[in-house]
CSV table of C-alpha atoms and ligand atoms in Angstrom, one decimal:
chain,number,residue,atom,x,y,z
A,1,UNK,CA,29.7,1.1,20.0
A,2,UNK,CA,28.0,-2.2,19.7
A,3,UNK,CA,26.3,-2.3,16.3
A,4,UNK,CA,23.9,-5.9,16.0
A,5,UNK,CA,22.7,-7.4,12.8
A,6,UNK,CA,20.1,-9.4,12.0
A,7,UNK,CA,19.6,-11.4,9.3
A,8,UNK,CA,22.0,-13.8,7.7
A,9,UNK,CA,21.8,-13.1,3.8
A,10,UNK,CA,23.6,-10.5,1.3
A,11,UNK,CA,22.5,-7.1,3.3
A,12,UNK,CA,23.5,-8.3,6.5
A,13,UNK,CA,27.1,-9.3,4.9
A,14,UNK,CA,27.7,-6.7,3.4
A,15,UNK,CA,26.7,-4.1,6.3
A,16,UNK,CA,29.2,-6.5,8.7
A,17,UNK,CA,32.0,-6.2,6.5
A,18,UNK,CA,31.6,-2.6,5.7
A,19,UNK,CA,31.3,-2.0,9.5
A,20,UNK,CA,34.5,-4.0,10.2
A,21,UNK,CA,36.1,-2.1,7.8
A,22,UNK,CA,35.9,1.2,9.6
A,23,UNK,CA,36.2,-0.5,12.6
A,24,UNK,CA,33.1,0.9,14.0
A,25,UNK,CA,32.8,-1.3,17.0
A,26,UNK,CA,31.7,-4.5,18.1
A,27,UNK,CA,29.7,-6.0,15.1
A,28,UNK,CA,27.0,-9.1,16.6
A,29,UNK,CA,25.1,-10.6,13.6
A,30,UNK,CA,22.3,-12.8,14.0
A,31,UNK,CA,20.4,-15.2,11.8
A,32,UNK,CA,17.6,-17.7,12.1
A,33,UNK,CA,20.0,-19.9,8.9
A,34,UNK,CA,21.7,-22.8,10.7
A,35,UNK,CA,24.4,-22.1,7.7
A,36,UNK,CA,27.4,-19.6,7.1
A,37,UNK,CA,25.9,-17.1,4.7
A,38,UNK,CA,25.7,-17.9,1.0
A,39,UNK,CA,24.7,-16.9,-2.2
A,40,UNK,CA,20.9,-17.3,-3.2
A,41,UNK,CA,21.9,-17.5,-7.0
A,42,UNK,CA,23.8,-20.6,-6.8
A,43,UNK,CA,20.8,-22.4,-5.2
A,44,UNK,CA,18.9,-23.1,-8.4
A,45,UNK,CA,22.5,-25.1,-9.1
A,46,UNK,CA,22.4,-26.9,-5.8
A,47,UNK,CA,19.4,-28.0,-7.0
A,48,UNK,CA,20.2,-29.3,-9.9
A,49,UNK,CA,22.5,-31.5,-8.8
A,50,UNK,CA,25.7,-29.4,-10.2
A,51,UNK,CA,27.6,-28.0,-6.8
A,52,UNK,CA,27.8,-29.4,-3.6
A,53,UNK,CA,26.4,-27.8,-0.3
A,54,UNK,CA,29.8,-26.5,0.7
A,55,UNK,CA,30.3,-24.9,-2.7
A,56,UNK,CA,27.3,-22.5,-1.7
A,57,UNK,CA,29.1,-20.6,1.6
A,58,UNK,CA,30.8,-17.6,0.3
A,59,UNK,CA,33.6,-18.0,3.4
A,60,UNK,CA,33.6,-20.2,6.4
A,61,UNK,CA,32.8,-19.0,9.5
A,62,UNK,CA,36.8,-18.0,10.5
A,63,UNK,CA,36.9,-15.9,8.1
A,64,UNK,CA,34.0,-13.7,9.5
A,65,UNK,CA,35.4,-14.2,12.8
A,66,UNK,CA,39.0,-12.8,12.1
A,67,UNK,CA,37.3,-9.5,10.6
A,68,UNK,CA,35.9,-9.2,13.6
A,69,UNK,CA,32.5,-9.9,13.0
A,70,UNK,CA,30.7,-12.5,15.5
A,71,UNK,CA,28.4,-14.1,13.9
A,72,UNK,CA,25.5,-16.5,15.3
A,73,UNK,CA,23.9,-19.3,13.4
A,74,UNK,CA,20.5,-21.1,14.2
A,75,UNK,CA,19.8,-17.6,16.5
A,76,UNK,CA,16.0,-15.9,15.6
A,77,UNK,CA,15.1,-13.2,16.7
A,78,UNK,CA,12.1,-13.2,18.6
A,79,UNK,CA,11.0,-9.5,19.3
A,80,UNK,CA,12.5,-6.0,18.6
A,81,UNK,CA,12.4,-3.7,22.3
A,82,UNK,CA,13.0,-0.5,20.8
A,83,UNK,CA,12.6,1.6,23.7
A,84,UNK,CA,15.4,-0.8,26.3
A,85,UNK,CA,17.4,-0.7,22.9
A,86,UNK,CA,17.4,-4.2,23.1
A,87,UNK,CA,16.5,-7.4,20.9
A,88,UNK,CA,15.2,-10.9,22.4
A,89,UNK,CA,16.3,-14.3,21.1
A,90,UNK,CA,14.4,-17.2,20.4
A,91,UNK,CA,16.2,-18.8,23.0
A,92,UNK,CA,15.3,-16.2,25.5
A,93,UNK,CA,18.5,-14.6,26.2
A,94,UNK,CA,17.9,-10.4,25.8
A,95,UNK,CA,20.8,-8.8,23.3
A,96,UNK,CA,21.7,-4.7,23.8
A,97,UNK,CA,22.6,-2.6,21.0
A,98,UNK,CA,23.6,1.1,20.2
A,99,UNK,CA,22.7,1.1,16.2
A,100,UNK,CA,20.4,-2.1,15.0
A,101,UNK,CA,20.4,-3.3,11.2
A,102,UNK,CA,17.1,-5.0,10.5
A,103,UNK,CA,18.2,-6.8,7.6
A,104,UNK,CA,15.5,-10.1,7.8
A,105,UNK,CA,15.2,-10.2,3.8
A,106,UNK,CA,12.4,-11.5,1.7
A,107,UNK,CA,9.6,-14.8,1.9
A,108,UNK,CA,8.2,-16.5,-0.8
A,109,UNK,CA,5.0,-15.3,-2.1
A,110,UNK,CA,2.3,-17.8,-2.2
A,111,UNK,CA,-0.3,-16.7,-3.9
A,112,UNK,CA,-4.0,-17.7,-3.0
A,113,UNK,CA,-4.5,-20.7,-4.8
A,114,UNK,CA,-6.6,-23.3,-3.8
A,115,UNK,CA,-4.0,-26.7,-2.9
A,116,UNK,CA,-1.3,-24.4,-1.9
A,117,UNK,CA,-1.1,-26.9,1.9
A,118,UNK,CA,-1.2,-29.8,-0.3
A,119,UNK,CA,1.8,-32.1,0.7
A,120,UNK,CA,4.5,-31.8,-2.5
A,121,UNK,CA,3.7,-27.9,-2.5
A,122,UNK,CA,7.6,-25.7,-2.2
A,123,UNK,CA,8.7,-22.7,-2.6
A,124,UNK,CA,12.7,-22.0,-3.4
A,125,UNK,CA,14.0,-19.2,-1.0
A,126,UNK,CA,16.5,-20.8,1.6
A,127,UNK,CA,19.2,-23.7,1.3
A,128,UNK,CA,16.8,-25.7,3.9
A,129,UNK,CA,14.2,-24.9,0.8
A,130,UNK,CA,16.7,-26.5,-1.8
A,131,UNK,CA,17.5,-29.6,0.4
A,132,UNK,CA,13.8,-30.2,0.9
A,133,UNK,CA,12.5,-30.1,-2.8
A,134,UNK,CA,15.9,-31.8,-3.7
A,135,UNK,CA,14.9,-34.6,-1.5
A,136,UNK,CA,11.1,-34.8,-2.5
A,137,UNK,CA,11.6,-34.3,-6.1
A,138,UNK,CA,13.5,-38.0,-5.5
A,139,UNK,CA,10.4,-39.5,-6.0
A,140,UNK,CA,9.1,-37.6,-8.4
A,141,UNK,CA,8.1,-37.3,-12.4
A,142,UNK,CA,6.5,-34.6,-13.1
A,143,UNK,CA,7.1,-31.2,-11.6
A,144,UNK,CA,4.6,-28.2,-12.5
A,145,UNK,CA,6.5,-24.6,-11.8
A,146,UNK,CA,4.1,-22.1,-10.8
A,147,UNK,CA,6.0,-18.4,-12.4
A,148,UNK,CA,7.8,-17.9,-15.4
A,149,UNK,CA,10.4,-15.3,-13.6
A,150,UNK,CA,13.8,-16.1,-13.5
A,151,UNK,CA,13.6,-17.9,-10.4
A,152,UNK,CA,11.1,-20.2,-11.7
A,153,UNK,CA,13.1,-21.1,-14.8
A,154,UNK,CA,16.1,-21.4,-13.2
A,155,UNK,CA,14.5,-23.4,-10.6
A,156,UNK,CA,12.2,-25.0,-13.5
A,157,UNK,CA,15.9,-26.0,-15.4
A,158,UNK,CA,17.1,-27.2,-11.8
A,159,UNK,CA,14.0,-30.1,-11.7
A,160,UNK,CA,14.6,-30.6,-15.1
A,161,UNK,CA,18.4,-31.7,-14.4
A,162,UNK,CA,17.2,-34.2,-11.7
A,163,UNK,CA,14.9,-36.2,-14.5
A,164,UNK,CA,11.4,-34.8,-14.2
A,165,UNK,CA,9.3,-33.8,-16.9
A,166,UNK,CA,8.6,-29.8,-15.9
A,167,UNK,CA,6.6,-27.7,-16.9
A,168,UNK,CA,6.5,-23.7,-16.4
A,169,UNK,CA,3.1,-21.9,-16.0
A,170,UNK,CA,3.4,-18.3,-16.9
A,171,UNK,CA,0.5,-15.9,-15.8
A,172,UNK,CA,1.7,-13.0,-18.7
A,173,UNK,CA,1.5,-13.9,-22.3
A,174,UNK,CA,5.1,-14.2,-22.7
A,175,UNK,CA,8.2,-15.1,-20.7
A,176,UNK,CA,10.0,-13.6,-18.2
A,177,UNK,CA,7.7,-10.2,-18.5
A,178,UNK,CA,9.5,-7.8,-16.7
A,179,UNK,CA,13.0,-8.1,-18.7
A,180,UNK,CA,12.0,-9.0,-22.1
A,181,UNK,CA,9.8,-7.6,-24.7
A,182,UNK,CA,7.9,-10.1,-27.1
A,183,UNK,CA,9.9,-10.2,-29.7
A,184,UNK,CA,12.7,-11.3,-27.3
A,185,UNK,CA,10.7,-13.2,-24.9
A,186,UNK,CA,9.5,-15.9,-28.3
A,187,UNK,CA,13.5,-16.3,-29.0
A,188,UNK,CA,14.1,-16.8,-25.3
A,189,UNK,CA,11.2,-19.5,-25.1
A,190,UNK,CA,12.6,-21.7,-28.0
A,191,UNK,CA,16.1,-22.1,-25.7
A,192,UNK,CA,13.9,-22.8,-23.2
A,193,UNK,CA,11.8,-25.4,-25.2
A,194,UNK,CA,15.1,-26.8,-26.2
A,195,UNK,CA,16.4,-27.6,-22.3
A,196,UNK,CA,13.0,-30.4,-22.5
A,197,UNK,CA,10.9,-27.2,-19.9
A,198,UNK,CA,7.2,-27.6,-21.2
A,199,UNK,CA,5.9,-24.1,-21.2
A,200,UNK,CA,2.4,-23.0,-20.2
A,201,UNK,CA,1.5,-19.3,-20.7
A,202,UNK,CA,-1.4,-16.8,-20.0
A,203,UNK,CA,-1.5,-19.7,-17.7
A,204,UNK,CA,-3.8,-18.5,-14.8
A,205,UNK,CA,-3.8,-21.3,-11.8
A,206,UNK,CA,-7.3,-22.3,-10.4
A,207,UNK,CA,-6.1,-25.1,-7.7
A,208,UNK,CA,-3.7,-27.3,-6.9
A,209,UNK,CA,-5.2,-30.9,-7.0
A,210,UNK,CA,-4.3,-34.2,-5.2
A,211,UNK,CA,-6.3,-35.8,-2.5
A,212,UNK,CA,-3.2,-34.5,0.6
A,213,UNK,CA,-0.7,-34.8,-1.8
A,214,UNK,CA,-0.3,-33.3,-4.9
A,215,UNK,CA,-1.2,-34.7,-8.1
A,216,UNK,CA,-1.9,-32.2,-10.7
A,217,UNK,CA,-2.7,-28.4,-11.9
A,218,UNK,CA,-5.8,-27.2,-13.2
A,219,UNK,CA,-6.0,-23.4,-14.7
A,220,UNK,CA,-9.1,-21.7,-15.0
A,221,UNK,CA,-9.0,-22.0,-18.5
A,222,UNK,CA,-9.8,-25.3,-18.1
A,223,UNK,CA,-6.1,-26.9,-19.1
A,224,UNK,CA,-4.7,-29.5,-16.8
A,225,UNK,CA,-1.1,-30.9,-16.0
A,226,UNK,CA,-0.5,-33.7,-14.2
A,227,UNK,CA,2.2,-33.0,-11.0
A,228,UNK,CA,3.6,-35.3,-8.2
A,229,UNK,CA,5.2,-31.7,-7.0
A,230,UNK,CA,4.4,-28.0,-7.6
A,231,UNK,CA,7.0,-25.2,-7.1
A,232,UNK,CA,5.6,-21.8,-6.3
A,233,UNK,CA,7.8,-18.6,-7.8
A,234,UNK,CA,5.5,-15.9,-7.4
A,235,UNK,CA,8.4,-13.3,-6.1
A,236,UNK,CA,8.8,-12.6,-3.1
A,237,UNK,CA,7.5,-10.6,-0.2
A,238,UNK,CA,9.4,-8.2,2.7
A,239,UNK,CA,10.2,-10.0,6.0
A,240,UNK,CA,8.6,-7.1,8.1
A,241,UNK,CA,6.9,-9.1,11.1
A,242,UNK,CA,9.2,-8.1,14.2
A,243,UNK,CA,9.6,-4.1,12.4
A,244,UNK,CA,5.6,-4.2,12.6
A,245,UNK,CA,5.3,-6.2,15.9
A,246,UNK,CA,7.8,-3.3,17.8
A,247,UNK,CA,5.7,-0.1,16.0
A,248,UNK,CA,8.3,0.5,13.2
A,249,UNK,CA,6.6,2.2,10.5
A,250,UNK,CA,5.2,-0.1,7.4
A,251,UNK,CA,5.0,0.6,3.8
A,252,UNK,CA,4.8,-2.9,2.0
A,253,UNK,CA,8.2,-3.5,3.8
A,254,UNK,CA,10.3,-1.9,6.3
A,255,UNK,CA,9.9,1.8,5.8
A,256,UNK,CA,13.2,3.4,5.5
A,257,UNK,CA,14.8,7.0,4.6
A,258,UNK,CA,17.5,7.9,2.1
A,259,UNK,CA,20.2,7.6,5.2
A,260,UNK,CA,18.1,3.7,5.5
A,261,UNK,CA,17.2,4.7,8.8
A,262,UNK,CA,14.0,3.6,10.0
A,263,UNK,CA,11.6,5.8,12.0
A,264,UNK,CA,13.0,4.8,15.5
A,265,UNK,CA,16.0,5.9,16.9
A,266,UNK,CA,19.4,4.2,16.1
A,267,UNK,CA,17.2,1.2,13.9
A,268,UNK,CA,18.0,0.9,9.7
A,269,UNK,CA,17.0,-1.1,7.4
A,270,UNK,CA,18.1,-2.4,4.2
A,271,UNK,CA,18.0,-5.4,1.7
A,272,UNK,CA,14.6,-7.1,0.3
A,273,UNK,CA,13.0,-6.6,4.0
A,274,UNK,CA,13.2,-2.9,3.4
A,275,UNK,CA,11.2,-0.5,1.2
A,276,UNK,CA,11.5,2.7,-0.1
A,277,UNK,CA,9.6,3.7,-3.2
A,278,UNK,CA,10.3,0.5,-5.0
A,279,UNK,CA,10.7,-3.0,-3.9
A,280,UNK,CA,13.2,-4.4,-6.0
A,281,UNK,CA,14.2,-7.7,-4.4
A,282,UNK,CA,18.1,-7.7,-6.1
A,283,UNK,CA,21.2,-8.1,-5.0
A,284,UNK,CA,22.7,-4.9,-6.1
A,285,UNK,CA,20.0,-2.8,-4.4
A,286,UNK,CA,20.7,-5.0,-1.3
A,287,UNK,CA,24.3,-4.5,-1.3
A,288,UNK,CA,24.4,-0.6,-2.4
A,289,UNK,CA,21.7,-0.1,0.7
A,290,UNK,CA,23.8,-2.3,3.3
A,291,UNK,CA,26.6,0.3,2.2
A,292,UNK,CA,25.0,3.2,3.0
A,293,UNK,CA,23.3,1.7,6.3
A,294,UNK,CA,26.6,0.3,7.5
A,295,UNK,CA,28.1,3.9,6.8
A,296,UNK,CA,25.4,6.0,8.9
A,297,UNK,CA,25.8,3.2,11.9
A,298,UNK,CA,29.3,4.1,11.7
A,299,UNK,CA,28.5,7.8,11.7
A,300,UNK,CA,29.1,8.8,8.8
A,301,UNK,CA,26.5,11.0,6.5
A,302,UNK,CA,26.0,8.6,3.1
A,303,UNK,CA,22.4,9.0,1.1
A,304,UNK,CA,21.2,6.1,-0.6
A,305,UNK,CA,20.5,6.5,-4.6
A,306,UNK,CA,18.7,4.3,-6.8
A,307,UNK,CA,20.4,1.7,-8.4
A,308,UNK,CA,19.9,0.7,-11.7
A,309,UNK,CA,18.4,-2.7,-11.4
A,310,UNK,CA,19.7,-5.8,-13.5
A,311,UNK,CA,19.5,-9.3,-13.9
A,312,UNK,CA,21.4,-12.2,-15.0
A,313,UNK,CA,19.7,-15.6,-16.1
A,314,UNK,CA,22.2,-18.2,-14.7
A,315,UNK,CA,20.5,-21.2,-16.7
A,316,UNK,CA,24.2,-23.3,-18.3
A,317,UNK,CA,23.8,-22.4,-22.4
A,318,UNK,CA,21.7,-19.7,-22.0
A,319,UNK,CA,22.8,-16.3,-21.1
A,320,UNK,CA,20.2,-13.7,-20.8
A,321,UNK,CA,20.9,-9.8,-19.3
A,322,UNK,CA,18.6,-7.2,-19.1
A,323,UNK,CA,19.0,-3.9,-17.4
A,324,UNK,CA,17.6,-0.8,-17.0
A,325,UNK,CA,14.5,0.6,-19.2
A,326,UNK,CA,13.4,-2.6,-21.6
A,327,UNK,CA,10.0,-1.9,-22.3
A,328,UNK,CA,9.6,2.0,-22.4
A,329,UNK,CA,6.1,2.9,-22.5
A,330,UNK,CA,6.2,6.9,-22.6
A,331,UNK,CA,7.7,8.7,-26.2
A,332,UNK,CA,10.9,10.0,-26.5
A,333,UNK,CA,13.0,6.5,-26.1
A,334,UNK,CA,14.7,5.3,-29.3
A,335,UNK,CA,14.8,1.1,-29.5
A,336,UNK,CA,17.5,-0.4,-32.0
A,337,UNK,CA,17.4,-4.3,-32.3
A,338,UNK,CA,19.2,-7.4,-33.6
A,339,UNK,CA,17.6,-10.2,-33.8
A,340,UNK,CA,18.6,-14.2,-35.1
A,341,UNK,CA,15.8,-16.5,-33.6
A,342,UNK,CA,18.1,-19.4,-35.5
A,343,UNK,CA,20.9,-18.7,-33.7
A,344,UNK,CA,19.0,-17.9,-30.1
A,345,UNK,CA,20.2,-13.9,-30.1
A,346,UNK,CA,17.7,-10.9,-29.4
A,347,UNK,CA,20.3,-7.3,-28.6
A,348,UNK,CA,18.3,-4.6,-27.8
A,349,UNK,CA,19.5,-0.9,-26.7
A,350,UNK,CA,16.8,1.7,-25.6
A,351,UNK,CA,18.3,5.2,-25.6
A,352,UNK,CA,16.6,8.6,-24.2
A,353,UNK,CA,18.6,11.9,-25.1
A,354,UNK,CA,21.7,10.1,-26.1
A,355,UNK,CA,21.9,8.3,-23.0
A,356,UNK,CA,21.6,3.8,-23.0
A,357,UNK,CA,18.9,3.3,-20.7
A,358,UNK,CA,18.1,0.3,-20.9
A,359,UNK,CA,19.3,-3.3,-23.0
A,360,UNK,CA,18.6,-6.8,-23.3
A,361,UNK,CA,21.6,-8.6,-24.5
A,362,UNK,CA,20.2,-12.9,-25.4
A,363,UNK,CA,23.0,-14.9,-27.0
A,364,UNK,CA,26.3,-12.8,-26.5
A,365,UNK,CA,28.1,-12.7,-23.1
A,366,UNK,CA,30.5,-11.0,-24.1
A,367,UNK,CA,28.1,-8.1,-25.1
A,368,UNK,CA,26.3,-8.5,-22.2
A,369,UNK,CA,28.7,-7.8,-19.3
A,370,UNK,CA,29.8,-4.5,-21.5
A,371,UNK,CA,26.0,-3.1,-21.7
A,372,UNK,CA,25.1,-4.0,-18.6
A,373,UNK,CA,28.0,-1.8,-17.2
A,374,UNK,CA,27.3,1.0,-19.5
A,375,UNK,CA,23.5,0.8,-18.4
A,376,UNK,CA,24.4,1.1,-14.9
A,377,UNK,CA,26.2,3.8,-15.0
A,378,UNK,CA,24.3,5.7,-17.6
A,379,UNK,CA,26.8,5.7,-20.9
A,380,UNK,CA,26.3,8.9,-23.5
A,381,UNK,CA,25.5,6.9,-26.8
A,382,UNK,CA,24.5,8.2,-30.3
A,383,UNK,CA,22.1,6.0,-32.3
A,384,UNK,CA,25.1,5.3,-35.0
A,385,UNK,CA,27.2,4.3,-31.8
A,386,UNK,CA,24.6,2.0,-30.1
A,387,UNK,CA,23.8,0.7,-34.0
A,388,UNK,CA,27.8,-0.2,-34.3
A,389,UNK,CA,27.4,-1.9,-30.7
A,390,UNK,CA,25.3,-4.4,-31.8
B,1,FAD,C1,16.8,-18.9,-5.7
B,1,FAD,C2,17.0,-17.4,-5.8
B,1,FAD,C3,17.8,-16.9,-6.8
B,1,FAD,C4,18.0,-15.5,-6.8
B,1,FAD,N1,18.8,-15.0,-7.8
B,1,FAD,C5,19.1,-13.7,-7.9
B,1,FAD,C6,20.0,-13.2,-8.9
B,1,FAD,O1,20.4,-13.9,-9.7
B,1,FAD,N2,20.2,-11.9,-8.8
B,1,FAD,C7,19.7,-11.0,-7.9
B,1,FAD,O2,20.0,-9.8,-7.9
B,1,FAD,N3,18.9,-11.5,-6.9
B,1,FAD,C8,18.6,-12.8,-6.9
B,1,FAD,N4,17.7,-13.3,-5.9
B,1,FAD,C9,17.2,-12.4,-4.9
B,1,FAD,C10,18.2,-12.1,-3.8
B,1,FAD,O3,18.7,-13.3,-3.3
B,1,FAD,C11,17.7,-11.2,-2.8
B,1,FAD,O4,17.4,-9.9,-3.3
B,1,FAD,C12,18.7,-11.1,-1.6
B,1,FAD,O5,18.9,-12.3,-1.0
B,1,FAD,C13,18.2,-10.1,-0.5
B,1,FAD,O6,19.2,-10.1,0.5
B,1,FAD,P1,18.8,-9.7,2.0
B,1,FAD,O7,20.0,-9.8,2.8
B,1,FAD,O8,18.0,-8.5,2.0
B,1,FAD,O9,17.7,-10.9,2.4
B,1,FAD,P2,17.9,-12.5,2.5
B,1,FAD,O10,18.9,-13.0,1.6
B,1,FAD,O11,16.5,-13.0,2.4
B,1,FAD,O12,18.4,-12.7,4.0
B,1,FAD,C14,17.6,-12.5,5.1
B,1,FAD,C15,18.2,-13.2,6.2
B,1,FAD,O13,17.5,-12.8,7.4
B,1,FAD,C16,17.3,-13.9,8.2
B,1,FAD,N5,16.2,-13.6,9.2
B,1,FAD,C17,14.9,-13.3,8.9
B,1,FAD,N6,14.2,-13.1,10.0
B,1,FAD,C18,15.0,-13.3,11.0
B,1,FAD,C19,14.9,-13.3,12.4
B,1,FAD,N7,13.7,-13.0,13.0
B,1,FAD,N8,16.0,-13.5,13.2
B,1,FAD,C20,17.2,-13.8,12.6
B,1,FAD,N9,17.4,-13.9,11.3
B,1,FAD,C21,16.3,-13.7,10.5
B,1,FAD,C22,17.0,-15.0,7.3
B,1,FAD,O14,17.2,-16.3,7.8
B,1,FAD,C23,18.0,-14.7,6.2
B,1,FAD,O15,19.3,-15.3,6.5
B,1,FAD,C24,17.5,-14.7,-5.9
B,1,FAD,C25,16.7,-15.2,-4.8
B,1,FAD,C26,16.5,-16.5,-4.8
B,1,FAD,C27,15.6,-17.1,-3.6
């Protein structure tokens, strides 16, 4: 059975090893990266200045090799032929398979702003990415950050380390929007503040400015930020060209069933390029969806079930989880909270029927990789317990 991969990043990875592990065949992985895989977290670090390239691959190439796994750098994939059960290189050599994983990923969203061709314009999404905006940012100042995610603050932090005066424009009225509430979100800004990041929110952009090259921000409020560069972290978006090109079915990514399976024969997805329900754009939803891919290549009969998502902030002195439920809308959700602006700690616990569903742990690591384990796998908690907790 000759099972081929493509992609390059976590999904792909984790579906070769998994596949190796059953010894399910011949396992042929290819990716458009000219590297070994590595880990998209530790970029923001790279950039920074604070770990070499090499400190990035997860294993050297041997390593892959001795599993069993052939991997191919620098090796697009041109065009899906479903019906020959066959993929085409960029270098025009033809490649058969019995089961395909289409595991292409994510790109960077660019949203439509005016400037966004202007020369000093980047997005972070690839080690090429990182060496790029490394190498511009050289000859730079001032650095405007376009997203206050946690990509663009860690990338924001990253700049920062090389010497430029950064600021971060935020769209929502608070930081990081989607894993803090308010409250949390103004002690999170002060740490922020503190690292030297200028922060900019209900910051809506109107255009990048620059006559070719970039020299500044303007928002439609009328506010204006003067910028030799502009990074652009506006999430990200599925990698579904050759899915949609061969007839695959699209639903704002690679449309996929709870087996991961796509709607032609012997082709799954999984990872950021796929999409079912939700598009999460994590690692742990990656790797849980390579699993169960790798598993129904192999033959098995695995279902894929939600994971609950969670995030890490990897900015050095500040550690930030948030998992699960953070902001519950609906009734019926109990919130306790703990909270020392001073110090820089917000703890939050949401419960619903006894159950943690959700937490945001600012200011205690040792708290945080607890909760976020008990989130995930849906700890029973009274209200005295959770209150004890924190
Ligand atoms: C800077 C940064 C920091 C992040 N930090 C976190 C974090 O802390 N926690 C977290 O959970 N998530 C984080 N993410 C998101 C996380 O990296 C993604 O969810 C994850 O990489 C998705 O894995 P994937 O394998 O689906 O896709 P990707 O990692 O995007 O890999 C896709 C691969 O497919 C290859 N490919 C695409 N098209 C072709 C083609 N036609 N032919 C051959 N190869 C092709 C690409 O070159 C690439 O190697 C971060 C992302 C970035 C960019």
């Amino acid at each position: 059975m000759r099972h081929v991969i493509i992609g390059g990043g976590v999904a792909s990875i984790t579906a070769a090893i998994e596949l190796a592990r059953r010894q399910a065949g011949e396992i042929e992985l290819y990716t458009a990266e000219r590297y070994p895989y590595y880990f998209r977290p530790r970029l923001p670090y790279f950039l920074a200045g604070e770990i070499a390239q090499e400190d990035l691959y997860v294993h050297p190439l041997s390593w892959y090799e001795n599993k069993g796994i052939a991997v191919h750098l620098d090796s697009k994939v041109e065009r899906l032929m479903p019906d020959q059960k066959r993929v085409l290189l960029a270098n025009g050599s033809e490649v058969p398979y019995d089961r395909l994983l289409l595991a292409t990923g994510g790109v960077s969203f660019i949203p439509p702003i005016e400037g966004t061709d202007k020369k000093g314009v980047f997005a972070l999404r690839t080690l090429d990415d990182a060496i790029t905006i490394r190498e511009y940012a050289a000859h730079c100042q001032e650095a405007v950050v376009i997203g206050g995610g946690l990509l663009g603050l860690e990338a924001a932090r990253g700049l920062r380390a090389l010497g430029l005066s950064v600021t971060a424009l935020e769209f929502f009225p608070r930081l990081l929007p989607r894993q803090l509430d308010a409250e949390g979100s103004a002690v999170f800004q002060r740490l922020i503040e503190g690292l030297g990041i200028n922060v900019g929110l209900q910051a809506e952009t109107k255009s990048i400015v620059g006559k070719g090259e970039v020299r500044g921000v303007v928002l439609k409020d009328g506010r204006e930020f003067a910028a030799q560069m502009v990074l652009v972290a506006a999430g990200a978006r599925s990698n579904a060209g050759l899915a949609a090109e061969a007839g695959l079915r699209i639903d704002r990514g690679i449309a996929v069933d709870e087996h991961m399976a796509t709607d032609a024969p012997d082709i799954y997805a999984a990872g950021d390029a796929a999409f079912r329900g939700r598009a999460w754009g994590i690692i742990p939803v990656a790797r849980a969806q390579a699993l169960v891919a790798a598993a129904n290549m192999a033959g098995d009969n695995a279902l894929y079930e939600e994971v609950v998502p969670s995030n890490t902030l990897k900015i050095v002195g500040i550690d930030l989880t948030s998992a699960g439920t953070v902001t519950p809308e609906d009734e019926g959700f109990v919130e306790i909270r703990r909270s020392d602006p001073e110090a820089g700690v917000y703890k939050k616990l949401v419960l619903k029927d006894n159950t943690l569903v959700g937490a945001i742990v600012l200011g205690d690591k040792a708290l945080a990789r607890k909760v976020e384990r008990m989130v995930t796998s849906k700890a029973q908690l009274s209200r005295e317990e959770a209150e004890a907790l924190l």
